[in-house]
Tab-separated table of C-alpha atoms in Angstrom:
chain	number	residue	atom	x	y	z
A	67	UNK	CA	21.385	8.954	2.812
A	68	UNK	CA	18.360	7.538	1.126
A	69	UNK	CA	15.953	7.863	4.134
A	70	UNK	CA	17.337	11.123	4.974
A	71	UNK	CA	16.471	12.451	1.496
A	72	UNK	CA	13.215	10.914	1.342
A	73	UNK	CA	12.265	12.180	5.103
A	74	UNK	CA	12.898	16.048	3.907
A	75	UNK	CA	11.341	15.623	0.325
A	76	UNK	CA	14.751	16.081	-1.659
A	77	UNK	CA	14.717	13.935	-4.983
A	78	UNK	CA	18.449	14.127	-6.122
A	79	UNK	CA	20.554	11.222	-5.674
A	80	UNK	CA	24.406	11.460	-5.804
A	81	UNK	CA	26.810	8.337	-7.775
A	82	UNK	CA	30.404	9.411	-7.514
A	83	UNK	CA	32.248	7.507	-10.243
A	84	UNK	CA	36.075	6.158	-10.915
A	85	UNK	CA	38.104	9.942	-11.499
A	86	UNK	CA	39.415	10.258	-15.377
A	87	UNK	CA	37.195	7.927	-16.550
A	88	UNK	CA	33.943	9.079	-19.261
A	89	UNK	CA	30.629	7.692	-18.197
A	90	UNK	CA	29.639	5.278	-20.756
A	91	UNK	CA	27.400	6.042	-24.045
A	92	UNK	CA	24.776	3.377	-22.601
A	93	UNK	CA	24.739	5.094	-19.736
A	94	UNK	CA	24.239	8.633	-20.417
A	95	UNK	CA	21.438	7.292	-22.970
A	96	UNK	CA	19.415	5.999	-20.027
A	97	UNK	CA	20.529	9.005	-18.198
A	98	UNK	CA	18.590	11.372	-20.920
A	99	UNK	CA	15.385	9.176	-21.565
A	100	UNK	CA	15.040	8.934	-18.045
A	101	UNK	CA	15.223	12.627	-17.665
A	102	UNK	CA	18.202	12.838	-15.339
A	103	UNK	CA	21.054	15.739	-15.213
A	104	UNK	CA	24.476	15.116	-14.939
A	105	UNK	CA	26.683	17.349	-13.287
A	106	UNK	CA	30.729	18.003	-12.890
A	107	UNK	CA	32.552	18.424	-9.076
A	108	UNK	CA	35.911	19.387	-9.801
A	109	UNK	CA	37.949	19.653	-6.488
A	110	UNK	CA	41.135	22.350	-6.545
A	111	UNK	CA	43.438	22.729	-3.795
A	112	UNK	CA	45.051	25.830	-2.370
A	113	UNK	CA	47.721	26.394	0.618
A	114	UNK	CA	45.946	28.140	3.655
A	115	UNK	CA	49.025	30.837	3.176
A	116	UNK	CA	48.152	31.974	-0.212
A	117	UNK	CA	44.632	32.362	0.835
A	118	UNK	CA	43.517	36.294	-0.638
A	119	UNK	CA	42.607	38.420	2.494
A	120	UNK	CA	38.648	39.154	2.529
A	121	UNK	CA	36.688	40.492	4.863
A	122	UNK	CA	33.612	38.833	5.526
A	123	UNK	CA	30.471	41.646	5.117
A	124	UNK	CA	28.582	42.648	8.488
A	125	UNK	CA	25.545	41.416	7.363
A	126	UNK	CA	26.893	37.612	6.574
A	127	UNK	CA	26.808	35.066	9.038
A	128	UNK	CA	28.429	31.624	8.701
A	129	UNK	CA	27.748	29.189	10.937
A	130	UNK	CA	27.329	25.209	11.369
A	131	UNK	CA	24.412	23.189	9.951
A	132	UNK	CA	22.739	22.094	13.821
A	133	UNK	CA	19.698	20.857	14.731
A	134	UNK	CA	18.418	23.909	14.948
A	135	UNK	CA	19.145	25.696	11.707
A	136	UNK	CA	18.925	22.239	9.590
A	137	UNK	CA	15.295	23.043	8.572
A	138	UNK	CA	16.495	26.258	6.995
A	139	UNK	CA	19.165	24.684	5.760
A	140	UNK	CA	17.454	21.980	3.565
A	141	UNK	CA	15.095	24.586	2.062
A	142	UNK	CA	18.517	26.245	0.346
């Protein structure tokens, strides 16, 4: 993951950590002083069958990330 975010300029980096648990204060110190942002993912589940009906605008198009749309991709 590292090479692939160096190779296409991104400068994030992703730590997934134990669920329920607070990160500790040492860590969110060095978090700050080092300038980094924390952020949240919060997963929800919902039954394909109570999905709301929507119809998806003409002028949308959702597709897979390929080889040849990955470019336009990574600049989103």
């Amino acid at each position: 993951m590292r090479t692939f975010h160096q190779q296409y300029n991104q400068k994030h980096v992703k730590f997934s950590f134990p669920p329920n648990e607070k990160l500790t204060n040492s860590l969110m110190k060095y978090i700050k002083k080092n300038n980094y942002e924390t952020e949240m993912l919060e997963l929800y589940e919902i039954k394909p069958k109570k999905f709301p009906e929507a119809k998806q605008p003409e002028d949308i198009v959702v597709e897979l990330v390929n080889e040849n749309n990955l470019a336009n991709y990574l600049i989103l």
